[in-house]
Structure formats: structure tokens, C-alpha cells
Short mmCIF file of C-alpha atoms and ligand atoms in Angstrom, two decimals:
data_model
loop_
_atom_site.label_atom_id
_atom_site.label_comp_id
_atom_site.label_asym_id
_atom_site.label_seq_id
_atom_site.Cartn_x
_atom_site.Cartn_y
_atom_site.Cartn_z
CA UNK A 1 54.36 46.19 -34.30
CA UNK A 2 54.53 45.20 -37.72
CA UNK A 3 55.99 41.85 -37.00
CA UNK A 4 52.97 41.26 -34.60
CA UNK A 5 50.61 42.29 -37.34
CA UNK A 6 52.01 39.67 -39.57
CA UNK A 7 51.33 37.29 -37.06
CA UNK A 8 48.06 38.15 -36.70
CA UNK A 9 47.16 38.16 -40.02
CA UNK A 10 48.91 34.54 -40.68
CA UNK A 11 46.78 32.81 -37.50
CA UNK A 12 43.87 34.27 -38.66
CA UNK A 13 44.00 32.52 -42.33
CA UNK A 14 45.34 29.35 -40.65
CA UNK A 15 42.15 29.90 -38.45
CA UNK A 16 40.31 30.45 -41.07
CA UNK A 17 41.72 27.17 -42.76
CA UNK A 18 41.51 25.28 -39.47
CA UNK A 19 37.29 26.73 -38.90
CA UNK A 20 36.39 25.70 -42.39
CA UNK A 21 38.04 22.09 -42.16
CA UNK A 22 36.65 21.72 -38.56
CA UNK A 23 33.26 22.56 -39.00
CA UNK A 24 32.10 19.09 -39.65
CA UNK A 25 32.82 18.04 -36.13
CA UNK A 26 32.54 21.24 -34.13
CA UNK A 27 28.90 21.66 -32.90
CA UNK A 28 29.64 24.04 -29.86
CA UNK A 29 26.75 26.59 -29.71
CA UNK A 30 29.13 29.75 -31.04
CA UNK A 31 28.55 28.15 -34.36
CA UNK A 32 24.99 27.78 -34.00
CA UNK A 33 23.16 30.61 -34.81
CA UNK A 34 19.46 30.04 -35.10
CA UNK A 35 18.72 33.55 -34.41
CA UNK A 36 18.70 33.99 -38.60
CA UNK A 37 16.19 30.93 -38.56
CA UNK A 38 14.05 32.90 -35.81
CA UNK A 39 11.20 35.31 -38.21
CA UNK A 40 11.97 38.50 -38.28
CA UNK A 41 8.81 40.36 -37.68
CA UNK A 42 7.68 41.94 -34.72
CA UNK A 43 6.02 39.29 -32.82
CA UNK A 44 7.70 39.93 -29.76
CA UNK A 45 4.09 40.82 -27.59
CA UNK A 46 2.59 37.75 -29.31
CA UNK A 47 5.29 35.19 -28.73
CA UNK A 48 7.21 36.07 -25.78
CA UNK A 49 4.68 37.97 -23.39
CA UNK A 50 1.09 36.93 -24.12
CA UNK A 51 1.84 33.64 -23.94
CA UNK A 52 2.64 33.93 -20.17
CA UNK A 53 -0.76 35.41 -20.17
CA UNK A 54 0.78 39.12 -20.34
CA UNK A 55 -1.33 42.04 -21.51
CA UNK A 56 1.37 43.76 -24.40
CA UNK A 57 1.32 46.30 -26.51
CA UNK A 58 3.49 46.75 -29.80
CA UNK A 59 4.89 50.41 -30.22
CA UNK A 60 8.11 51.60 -32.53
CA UNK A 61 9.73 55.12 -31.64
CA UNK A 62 12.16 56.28 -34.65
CA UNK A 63 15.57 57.82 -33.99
CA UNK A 64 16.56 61.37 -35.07
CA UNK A 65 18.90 59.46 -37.70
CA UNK A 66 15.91 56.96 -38.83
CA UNK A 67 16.03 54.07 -36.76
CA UNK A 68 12.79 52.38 -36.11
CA UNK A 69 13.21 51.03 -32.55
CA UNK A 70 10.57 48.21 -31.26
CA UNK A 71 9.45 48.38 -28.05
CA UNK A 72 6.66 46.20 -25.77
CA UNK A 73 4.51 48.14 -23.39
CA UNK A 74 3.45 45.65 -20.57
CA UNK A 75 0.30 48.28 -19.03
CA UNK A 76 -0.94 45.25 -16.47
CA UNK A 77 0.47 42.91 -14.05
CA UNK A 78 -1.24 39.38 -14.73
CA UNK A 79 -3.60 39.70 -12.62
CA UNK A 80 -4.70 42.04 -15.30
CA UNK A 81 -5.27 45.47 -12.99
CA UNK A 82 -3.47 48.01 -14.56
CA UNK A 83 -0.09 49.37 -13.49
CA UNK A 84 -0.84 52.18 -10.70
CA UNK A 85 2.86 53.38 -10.66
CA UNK A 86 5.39 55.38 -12.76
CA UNK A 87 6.64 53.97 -16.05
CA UNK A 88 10.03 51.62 -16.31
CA UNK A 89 12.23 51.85 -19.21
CA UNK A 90 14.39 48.56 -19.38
CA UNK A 91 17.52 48.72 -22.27
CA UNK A 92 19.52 45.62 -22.72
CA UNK A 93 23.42 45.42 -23.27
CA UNK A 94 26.05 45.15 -25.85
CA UNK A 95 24.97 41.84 -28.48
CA UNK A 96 21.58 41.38 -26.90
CA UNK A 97 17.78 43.24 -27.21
CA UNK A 98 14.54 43.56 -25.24
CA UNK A 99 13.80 39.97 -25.23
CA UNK A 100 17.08 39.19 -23.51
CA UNK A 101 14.75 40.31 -20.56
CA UNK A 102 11.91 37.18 -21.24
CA UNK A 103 13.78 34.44 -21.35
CA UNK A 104 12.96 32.89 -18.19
CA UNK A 105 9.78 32.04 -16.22
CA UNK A 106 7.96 35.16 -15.33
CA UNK A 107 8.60 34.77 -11.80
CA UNK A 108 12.35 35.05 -12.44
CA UNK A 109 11.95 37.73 -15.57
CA UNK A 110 12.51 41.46 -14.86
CA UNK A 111 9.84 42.75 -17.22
CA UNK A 112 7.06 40.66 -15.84
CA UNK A 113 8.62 40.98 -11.81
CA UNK A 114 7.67 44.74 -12.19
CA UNK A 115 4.85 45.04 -14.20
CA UNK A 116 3.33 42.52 -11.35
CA UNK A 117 4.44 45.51 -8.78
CA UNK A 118 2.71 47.42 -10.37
CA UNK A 119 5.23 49.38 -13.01
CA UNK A 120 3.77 50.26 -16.19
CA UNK A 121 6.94 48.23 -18.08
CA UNK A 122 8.50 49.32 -21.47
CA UNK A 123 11.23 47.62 -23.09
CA UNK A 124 13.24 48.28 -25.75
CA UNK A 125 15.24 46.63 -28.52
CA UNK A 126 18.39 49.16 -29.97
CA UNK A 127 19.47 49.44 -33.61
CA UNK A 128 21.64 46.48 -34.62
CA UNK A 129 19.15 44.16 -33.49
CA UNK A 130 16.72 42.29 -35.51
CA UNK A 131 13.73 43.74 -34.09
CA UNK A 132 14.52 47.37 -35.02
CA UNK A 133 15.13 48.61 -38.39
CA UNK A 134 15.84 52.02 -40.59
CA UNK A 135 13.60 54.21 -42.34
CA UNK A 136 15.58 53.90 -45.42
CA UNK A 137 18.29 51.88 -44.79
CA UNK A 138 18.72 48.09 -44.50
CA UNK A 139 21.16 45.97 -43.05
CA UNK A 140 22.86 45.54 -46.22
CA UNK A 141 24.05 49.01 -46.49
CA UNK A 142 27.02 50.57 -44.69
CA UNK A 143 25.44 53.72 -42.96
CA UNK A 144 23.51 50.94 -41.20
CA UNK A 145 26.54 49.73 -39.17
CA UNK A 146 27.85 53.62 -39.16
CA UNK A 147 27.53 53.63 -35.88
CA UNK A 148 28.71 53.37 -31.88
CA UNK A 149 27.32 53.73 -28.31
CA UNK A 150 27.99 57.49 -29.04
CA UNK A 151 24.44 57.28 -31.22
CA UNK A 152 22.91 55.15 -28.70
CA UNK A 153 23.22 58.22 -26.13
CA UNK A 154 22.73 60.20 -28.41
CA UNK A 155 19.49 59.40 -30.17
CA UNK A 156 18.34 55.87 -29.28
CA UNK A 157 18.41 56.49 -25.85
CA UNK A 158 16.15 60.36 -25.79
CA UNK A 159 14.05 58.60 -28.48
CA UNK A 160 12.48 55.83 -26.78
CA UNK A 161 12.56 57.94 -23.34
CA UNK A 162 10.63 60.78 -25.19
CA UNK A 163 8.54 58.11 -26.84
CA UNK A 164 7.57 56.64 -23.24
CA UNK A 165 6.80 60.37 -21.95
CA UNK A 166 4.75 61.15 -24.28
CA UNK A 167 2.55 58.24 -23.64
CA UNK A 168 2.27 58.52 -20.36
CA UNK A 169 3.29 62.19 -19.16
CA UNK A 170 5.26 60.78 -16.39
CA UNK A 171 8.88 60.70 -15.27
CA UNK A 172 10.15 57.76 -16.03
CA UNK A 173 12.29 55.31 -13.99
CA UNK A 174 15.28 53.79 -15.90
CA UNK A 175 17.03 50.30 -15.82
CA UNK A 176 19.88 49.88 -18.37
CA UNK A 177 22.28 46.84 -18.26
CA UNK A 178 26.04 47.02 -18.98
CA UNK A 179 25.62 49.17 -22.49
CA UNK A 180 22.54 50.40 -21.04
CA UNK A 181 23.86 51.89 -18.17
CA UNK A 182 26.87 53.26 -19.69
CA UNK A 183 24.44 55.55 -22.94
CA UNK A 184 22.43 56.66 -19.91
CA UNK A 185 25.65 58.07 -17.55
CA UNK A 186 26.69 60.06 -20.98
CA UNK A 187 22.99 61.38 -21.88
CA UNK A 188 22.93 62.78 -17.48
CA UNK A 189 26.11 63.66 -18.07
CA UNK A 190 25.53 66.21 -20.23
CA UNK A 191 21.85 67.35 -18.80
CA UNK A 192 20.31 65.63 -21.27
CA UNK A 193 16.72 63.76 -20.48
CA UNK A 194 17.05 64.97 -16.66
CA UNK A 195 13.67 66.43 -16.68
CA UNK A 196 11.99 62.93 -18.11
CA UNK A 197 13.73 61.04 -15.47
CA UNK A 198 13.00 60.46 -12.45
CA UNK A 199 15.69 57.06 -11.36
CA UNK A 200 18.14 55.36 -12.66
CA UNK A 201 18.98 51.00 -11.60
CA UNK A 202 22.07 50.41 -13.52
CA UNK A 203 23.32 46.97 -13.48
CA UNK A 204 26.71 45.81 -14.62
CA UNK A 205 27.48 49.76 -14.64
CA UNK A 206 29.55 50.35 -17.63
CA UNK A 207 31.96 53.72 -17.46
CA UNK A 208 35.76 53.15 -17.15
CA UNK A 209 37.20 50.12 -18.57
CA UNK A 210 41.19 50.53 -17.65
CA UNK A 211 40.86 47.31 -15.11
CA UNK A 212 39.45 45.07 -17.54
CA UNK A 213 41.33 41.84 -16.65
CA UNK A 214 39.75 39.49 -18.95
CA UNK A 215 42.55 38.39 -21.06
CA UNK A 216 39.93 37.68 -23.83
CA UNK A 217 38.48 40.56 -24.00
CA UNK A 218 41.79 42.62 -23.94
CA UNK A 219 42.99 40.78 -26.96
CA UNK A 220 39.50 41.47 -28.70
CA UNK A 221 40.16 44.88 -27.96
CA UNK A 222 43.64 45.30 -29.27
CA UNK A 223 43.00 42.77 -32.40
CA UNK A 224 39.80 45.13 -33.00
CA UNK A 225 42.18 48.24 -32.90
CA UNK A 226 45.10 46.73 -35.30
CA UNK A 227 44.27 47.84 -38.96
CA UNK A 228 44.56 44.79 -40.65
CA UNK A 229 40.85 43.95 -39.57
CA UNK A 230 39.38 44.89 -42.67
CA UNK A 231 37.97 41.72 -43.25
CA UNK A 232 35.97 41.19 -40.35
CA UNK A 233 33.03 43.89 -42.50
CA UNK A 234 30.86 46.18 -40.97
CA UNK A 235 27.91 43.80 -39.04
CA UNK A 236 29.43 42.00 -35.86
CA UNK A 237 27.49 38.61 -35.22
CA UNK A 238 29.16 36.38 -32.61
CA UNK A 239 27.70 33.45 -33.85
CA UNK A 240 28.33 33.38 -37.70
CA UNK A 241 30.76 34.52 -40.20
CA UNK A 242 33.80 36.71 -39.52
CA UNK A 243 32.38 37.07 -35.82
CA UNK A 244 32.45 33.85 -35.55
CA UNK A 245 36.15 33.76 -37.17
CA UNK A 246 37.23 36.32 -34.78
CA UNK A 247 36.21 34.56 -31.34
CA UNK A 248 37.70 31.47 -32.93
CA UNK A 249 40.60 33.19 -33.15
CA UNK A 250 40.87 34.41 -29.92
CA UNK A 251 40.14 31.10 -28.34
CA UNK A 252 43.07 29.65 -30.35
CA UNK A 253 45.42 32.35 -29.60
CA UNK A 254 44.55 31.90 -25.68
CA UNK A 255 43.67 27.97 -25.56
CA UNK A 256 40.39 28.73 -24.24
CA UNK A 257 37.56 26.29 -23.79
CA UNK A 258 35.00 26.57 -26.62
CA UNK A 259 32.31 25.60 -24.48
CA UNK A 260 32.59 28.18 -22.07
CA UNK A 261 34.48 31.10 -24.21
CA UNK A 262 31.40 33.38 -23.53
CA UNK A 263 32.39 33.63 -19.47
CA UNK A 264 36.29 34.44 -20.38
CA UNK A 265 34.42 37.38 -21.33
CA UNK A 266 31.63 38.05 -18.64
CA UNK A 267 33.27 36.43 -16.23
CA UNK A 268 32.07 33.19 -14.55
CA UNK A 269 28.01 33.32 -14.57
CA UNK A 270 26.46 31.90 -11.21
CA UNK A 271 23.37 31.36 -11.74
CA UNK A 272 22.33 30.97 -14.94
CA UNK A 273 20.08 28.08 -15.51
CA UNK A 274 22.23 25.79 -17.45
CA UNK A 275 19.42 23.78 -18.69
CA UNK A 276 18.22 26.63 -20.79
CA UNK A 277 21.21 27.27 -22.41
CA UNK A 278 19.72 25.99 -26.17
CA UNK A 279 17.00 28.30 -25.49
CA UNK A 280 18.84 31.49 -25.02
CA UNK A 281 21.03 30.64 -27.96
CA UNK A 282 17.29 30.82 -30.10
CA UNK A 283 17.02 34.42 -29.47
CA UNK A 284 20.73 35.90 -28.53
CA UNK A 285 23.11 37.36 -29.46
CA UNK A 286 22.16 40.31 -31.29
CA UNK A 287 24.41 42.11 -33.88
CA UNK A 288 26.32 44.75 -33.39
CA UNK A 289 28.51 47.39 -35.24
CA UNK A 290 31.81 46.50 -35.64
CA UNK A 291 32.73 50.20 -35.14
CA UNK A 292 30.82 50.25 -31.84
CA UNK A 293 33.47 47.22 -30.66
CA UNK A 294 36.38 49.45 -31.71
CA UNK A 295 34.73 52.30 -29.33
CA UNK A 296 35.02 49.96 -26.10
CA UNK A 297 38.13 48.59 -27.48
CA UNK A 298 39.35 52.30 -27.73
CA UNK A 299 37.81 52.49 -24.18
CA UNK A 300 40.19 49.63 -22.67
CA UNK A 301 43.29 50.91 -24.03
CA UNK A 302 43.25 54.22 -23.70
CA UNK A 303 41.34 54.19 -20.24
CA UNK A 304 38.98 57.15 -21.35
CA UNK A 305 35.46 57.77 -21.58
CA UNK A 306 35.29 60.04 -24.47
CA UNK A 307 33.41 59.73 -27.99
CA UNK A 308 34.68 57.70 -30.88
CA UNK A 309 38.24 58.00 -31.92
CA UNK A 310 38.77 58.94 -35.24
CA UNK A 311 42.35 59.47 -35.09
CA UNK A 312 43.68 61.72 -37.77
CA UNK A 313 39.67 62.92 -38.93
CA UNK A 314 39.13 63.76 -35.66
CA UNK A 315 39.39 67.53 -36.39
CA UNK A 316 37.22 66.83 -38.92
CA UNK A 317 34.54 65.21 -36.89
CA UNK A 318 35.09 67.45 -33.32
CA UNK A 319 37.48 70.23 -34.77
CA UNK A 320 39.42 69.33 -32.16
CA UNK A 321 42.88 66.79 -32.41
CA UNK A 322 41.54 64.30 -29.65
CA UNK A 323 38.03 63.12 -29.22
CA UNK A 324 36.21 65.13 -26.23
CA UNK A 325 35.87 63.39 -23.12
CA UNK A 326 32.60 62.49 -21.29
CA UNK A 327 33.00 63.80 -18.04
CA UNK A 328 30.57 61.88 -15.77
CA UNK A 329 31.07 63.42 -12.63
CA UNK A 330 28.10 65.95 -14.60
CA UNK A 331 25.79 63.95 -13.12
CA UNK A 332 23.61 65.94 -10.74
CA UNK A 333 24.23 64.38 -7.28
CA UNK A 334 20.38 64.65 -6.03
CA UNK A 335 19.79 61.71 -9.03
CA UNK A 336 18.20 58.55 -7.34
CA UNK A 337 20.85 55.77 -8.75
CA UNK A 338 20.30 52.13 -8.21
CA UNK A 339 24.12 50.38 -8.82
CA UNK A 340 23.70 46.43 -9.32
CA UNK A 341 27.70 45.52 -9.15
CA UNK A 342 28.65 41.82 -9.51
CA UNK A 343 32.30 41.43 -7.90
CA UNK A 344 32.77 38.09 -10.68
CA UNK A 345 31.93 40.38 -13.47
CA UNK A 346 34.68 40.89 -15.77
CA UNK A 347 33.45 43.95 -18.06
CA UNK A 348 32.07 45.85 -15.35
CA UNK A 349 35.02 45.25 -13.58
CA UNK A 350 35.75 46.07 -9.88
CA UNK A 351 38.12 48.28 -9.85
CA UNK A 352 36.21 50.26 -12.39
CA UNK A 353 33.07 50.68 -10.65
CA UNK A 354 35.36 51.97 -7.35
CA UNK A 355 36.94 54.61 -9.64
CA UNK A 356 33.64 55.54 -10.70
CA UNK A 357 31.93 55.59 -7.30
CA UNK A 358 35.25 57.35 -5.90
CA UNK A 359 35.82 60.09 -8.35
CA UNK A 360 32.35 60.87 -10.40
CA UNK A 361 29.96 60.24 -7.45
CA UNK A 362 32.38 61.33 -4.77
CA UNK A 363 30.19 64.13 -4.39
CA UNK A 364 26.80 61.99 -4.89
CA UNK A 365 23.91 62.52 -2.24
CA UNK A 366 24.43 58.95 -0.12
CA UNK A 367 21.01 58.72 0.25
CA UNK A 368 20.71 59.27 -3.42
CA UNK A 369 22.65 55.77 -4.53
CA UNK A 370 21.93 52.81 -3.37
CA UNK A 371 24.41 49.98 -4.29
CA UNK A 372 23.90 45.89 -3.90
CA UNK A 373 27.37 44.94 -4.38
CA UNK A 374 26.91 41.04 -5.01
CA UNK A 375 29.94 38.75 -4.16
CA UNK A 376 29.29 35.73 -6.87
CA UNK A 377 27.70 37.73 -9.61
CA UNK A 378 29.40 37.81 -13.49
CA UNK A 379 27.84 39.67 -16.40
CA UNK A 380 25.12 38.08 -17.33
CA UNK A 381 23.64 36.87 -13.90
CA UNK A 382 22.21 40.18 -13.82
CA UNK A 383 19.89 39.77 -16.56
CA UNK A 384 19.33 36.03 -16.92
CA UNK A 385 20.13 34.44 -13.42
CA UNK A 386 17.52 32.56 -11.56
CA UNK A 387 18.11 34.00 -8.17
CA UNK A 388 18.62 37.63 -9.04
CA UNK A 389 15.07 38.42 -8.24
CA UNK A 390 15.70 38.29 -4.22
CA UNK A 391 19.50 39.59 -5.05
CA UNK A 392 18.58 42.26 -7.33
CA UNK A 393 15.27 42.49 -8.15
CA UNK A 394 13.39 42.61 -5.72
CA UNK A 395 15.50 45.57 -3.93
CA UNK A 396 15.24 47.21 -7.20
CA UNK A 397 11.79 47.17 -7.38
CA UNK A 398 12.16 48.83 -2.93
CA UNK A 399 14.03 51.34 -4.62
CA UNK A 400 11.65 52.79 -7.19
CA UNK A 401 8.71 52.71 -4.71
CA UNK A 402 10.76 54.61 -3.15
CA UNK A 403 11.06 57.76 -5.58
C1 NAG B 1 24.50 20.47 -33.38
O1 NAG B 1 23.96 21.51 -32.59
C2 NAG B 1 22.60 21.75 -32.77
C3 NAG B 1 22.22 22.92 -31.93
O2 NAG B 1 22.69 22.78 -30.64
C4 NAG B 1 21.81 20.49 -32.41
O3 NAG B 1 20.43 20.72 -32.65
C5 NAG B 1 22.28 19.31 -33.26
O4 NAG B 1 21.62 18.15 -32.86
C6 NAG B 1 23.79 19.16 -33.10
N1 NAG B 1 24.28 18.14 -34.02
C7 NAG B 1 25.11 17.18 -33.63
C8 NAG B 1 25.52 16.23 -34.69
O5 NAG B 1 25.50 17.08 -32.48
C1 NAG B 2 5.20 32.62 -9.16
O1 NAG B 2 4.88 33.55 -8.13
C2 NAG B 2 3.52 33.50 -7.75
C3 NAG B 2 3.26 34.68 -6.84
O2 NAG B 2 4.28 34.84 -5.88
C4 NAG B 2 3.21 32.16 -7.11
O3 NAG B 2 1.87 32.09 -6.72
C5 NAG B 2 3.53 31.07 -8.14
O4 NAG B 2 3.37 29.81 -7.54
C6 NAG B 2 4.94 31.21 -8.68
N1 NAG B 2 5.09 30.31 -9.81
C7 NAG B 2 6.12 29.52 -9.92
C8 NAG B 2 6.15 28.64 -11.12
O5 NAG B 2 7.02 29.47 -9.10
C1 NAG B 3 13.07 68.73 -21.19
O1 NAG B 3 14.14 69.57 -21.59
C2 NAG B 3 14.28 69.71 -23.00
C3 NAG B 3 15.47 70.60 -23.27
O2 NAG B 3 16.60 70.09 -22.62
C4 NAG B 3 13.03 70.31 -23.59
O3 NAG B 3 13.16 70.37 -25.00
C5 NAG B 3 11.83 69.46 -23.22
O4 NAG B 3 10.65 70.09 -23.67
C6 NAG B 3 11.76 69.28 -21.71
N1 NAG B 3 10.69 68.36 -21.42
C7 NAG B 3 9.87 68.51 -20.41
C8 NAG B 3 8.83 67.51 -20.23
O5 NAG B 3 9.95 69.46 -19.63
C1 NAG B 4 15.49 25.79 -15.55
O1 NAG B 4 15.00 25.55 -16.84
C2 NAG B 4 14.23 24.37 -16.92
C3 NAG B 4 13.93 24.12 -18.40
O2 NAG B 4 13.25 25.21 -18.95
C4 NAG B 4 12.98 24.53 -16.06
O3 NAG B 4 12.20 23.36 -16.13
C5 NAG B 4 13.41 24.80 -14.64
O4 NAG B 4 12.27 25.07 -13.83
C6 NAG B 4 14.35 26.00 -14.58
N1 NAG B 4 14.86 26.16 -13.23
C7 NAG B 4 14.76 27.29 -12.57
C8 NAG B 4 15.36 27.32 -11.19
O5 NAG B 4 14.22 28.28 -13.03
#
């Protein structure tokens, strides 16, 4: 163990050696990162949703801990007649925000497919990203990173639901991706936001993580857990500074393609449109906490689905020696879920969905959970992919008119 840390700690300031004498000639888009060129107000109605002749509405719900959270109301197809159905909350995954959702034409966007069915569409942008922000805090200070996907369950996720409710008095229907899906298993889980809800579509369905097989992403994971990681701060940016360092590092350690290192992760992407590749990396990816990475790394290796592991504070924090375990099988079984599983995905792996549908939902109502199980889908297919409207979409959208 100690040897190994060595190790790591000498390849990562011979990476850091080899990144700062290579930059000259590497231009591979990890580097890039004209997301901190992007402005940083709130112009997300204006620039992304007008444009494609969109009616939008700017709104901002704040978190029970003080985050501001920015979310886009779309109350009209474009035909302009105003939605006639329930409302649809969509949250975006791990490193990414609402506008994840917009970046292709509206025909092939989520956001706009159902507010043209007739869904009155909300979607939201977490803390960590650059559209939200902190009563008193700012991304300079450390309480502003102080946090995991615990706090996403826990207050990010009943804040913009209540926010939505109390707009529009209705149940609302739910579509979370990876992240998304797994803050919204925890807040059913524990009976929280039931009564608001009326559906859940959850694509890339996060829960277990014991099957990951990604080589990449299990030597994130145990890098992220080793304690010599001081260094890589507070803020985790894929695409600048220590982030940057630390995927570099990985790709080294593994021999991995530059070009492509973002599918070792999500697993080979079908149907992404390739020749919009410069124009994704405008707007993604989002920060994160580096503390919320540790809580899926925690996830991998241990194989649980509990809160944050403070090791030795965790009596402290729980009063208890272990963190306490989610225990999703909570769920009430009558709950109309919509599972979008991709069987090329490698963080919502296989294996991992089977143990959920097998043990938590053993029990679920069949007619209660509908899955599309889609042979050539990865990770990101499922939010960006040009054919997911007839693969996913568009059955989505049978499945809410059906609640
Ligand atoms: C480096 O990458 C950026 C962004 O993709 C691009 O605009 C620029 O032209 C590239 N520079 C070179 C020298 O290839
Ligand atoms: C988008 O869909 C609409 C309605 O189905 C259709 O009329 C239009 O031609 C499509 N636009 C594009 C660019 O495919
Ligand atoms: C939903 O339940 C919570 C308590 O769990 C309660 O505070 C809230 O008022 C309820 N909301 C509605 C709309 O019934
Ligand atoms: C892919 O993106 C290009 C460039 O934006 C666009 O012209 C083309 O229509 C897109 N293809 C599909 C299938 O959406």
C-alpha cells in the first residue's frame, strides 16, 4: 500500500512535468475548456431556447443550505399553445447541467420533444454548475465544494420539485439522468417527495456500482480514495487544472487514447453526432465537488449505497461507526418508473441495473415499470444521441400520457 502510494505520487509529478512540457502540442479537447470563456449569467432562456423560437421563462429555487438553483420553464410547445399536461422535471448527470439537454436540434432535444407534446417542461441546473450559485458563498470558498450527491437528495432535489409544485399545483413527472436518477431513488426511498410525484423516467439508472468494469473509472475511483490526493483541491473540472492533471494521469497509467478517454468512461457512445463535438465542449462539462467523486468512488469499492463515508468522524456525523445505508427497495411498488438502460453503458452498468431490478424492485408492480433496455446505447447516448428520440423518447413521452 504504501509502496503503491509512492508510485502514485511519483507518476503524477512526472505527469505533471510531462502535461506542462506537452501542452504546446497537445490540442485534444480535454484541454480545451471554453466553458470559463462562456458568460456566466443566466442567459440560458435567451440563448439556448428562444432562439429555436421557444417560449422560456427564467426562475431560481434556493436550497435549504443556500444554493440558488437556475431553472427554464418551457410553458408552450412552438406552436405556441400552451402545455395542456402535467409538469416535467428534467435533472442532468454527474459534470453536466440543464443545458446538457439543448444541445441539439429541437427535434432531437428532450426539453423541446415534450414541451411540443404538450408537457409543461422545467429544467434544472444543480450546484457546482455555473448557472447556479450560493446565497453567501462563492466558488472560491470551501463550504462551496462541501458537498456530495447526499445534498443533492437531500435538498437540491425537494427544492426545485417543491419549487415546480408550487407553480403549478400539480404532481409532477420526473426524468433524471445517471446522477439524476440515482438523488431521486434515495429521496423515494425514504418517502420523501412521494406526494409531489406522480412518475419517474430514469435513464442511465444509477444505484449499485460493484460491476463497474471500466478500467478507467475504477482507477479514478481508487486514486480518488488514496490520501495522497490533496492536491487535486476542492472544485473538480475535467477540462482544466488538477482535473485535467488527474484524467491525464489516468490515461498515462492505462495507455488510453486521448481522443476518446471520455468513452473509457461512458462506454462507447453510438450515436452521438460527431460533428458537434466542438459544440458540446462550449457548454460541458460542468464542475463538480471533488468530495462528491470520492462518494461514487466509495460507491465502487465498497459496493454500497449508503451516505458519505467519513471513516473515523463518522460517529461524529451519523453517531453511528459506518455510514447508514440507503435501502432502495423503500420504494413504494405502485410508483410508475420509466428505466432507460443502455447495455454499452459502462457507469450504469449491466449487471448493476439486474441487481437493482432483481432485489429492490423484485416486488415492483410490473405494470408499474416499464423498461427499454437498448442493445448499442453508452452513457451519454441517452441525453445527446440523435436517434434516442424514437429509442427513448418518444416511448417516454407514451409513458407519461399514460399516468
Ligand atoms: C486547438 O483547439 C481549439 C479548440 O478545439 C481550436 O480552436 C484551435 O484551432 C486548435 N489549435 C490548433 C493549433 O490546432
Ligand atoms: C422537426 O419535426 C417537425 C414536426 O414533426 C417537422 O415538421 C420538421 O420538418 C422537423 N425539422 C427537422 C429539421 O427535421
Ligand atoms: C407532502 O408531504 C410533506 C411531508 O412529507 C408535507 O410537508 C407536504 O406539505 C406535503 N405536500 C403536499 C402537497 O401534500
Ligand atoms: C449533426 O450536426 C450537424 C452540425 O451541427 C448538423 O448539420 C446535422 O444536421 C446534425 N445531424 C443530425 C443527424 O442531427
Amino acid at each position: 500500500m504504501a509502496s503503491s502510494k509512492v508510485v502514485n505520487l511519483l507518476s503524477i509529478v512526472l505527469l505533471c512535468i510531462t502535461i506542462v512540457q506537452g501542452r504546446k502540442t497537445l490540442n485534444t479537447s480535454i484541454e480545451f475548456s471554453p466553458s470559463s470563456l462562456v458568460n456566466n449569467d443566466d442567459g440560458v432562456c435567451k440563448s439556448m431556447i428562444e432562439t429555436q423560437g421557444y417560449t422560456c421563462e427564467e426562475h431560481k429555487a434556493t436550497t435549504s443550505d443556500g444554493f440558488i438553483l437556475s431553472i427554464q420553464r418551457l410553458p408552450a410547445g412552438r406552436s405556441g399553445e400552451k402545455a395542456n399536461k402535467p409538469p416535467v422535471l428534467i435533472h442532468h448527470g454527474l459534470f453536466s447541467d440543464g443545458v446538457s439537454w439543448l444541445l441539439n436540434s429541437p427535434n432531437e432535444s428532450l426539453p423541446f420533444i415534450l414541451a411540443d407534446s404538450g408537457f409543461d417542461v422545467w429544467l434544472v441546473s444543480g450546484r457546482g454548475s455555473k448557472y447556479s450559485s450560493h446565497i453567501s458563498l462563492t466558488p472560491n470558498d470551501l463550504g462551496y465544494w462541501d458537498w456530495s450527491w447526499d445534498e443533492l437528495a437531500r435538498n437540491d432535489l425537494p427544492a426545485s420539485m417543491q419549487y415546480v409544485y408550487d407553480h403549478t399545483s400539480q404532481k409532477i413527472q420526473y426524468v433524471g439522468h445517471s446522477q439524476g436518477s440515482l438523488i431521486a431513488f434515495v429521496a423515494f426511498s425514504q418517502g420523501k417527495l412521494l406526494n409531489i410525484t406522480r412518475s419517474a423516467a430514469l435513464l442511465s439508472p444509477i444505484a449499485h456500482m460493484r460491476h463497474i468494469t471500466s478500467v478507467a473509472t475504477k482507477l479514478a475511483a481508487e486514486l480518488l480514495l488514496a490520501d495522497d490526493l490533496r492536491w487535486l483541491g476542492i472544485k473538480f473540472l475535467p477540462t482544466s487544472g488538477p482535473g485535467s492533471w488527474f484524467l491525464n494521469l489516468i490515461c498515462e497509467r492505462l495507455h488510453l487514447d486521448r481522443a476518446i478517454l471520455m468513452s473509457y468512461f461512458t462506454g462507447p457512445n453510438y450515436c452521438l453526432n460527431t460533428s458537434r463535438e466542438q459544440y458540446y465542449l462550449e457548454h460541458e462539462p460542468q464542475a463538480t465537488s471533488t468530495k462528491n467523486l470520492i462518494h461514487f468512488s466509495q460507491m465502487i469499492r465498497k459496493g454500497t449505497i449508503a451516505k458519505y463515508d467519513y471513516g473515523i468522524f463518522n460517529w461524529q456525523h451519523y453517531g453511528q461507526l459506518l455510514p447508514p445505508d440507503y435501502d432502495l427497495s423503500q420504494i413504494p411498488n405502485d410508483l410508475p418508473l420509466f428505466l432507460g438502460i443502455g447495455k454499452l453503458d459502462m457507469l450504469s452498468d449491466e449487471e448493476d441495473v439486474n441487481d437493482l431490478l432483481n432485489f429492490e424492485f423484485k416486488n415492483h408492480d410490473a405494470n408499474k415499470l416499464v423498461k427499454v433496455v437498448l442493445e448499442n446505447y453508452a452513457h451519454t447516448d441517452f441525453t445527446l444521441g440523435v436517434k434516442t428520440k424514437q429509442d427513448v423518447y418518444d416511448p417516454m413521452v407514451d409513458f407519461f400520457n399514460a399516468q
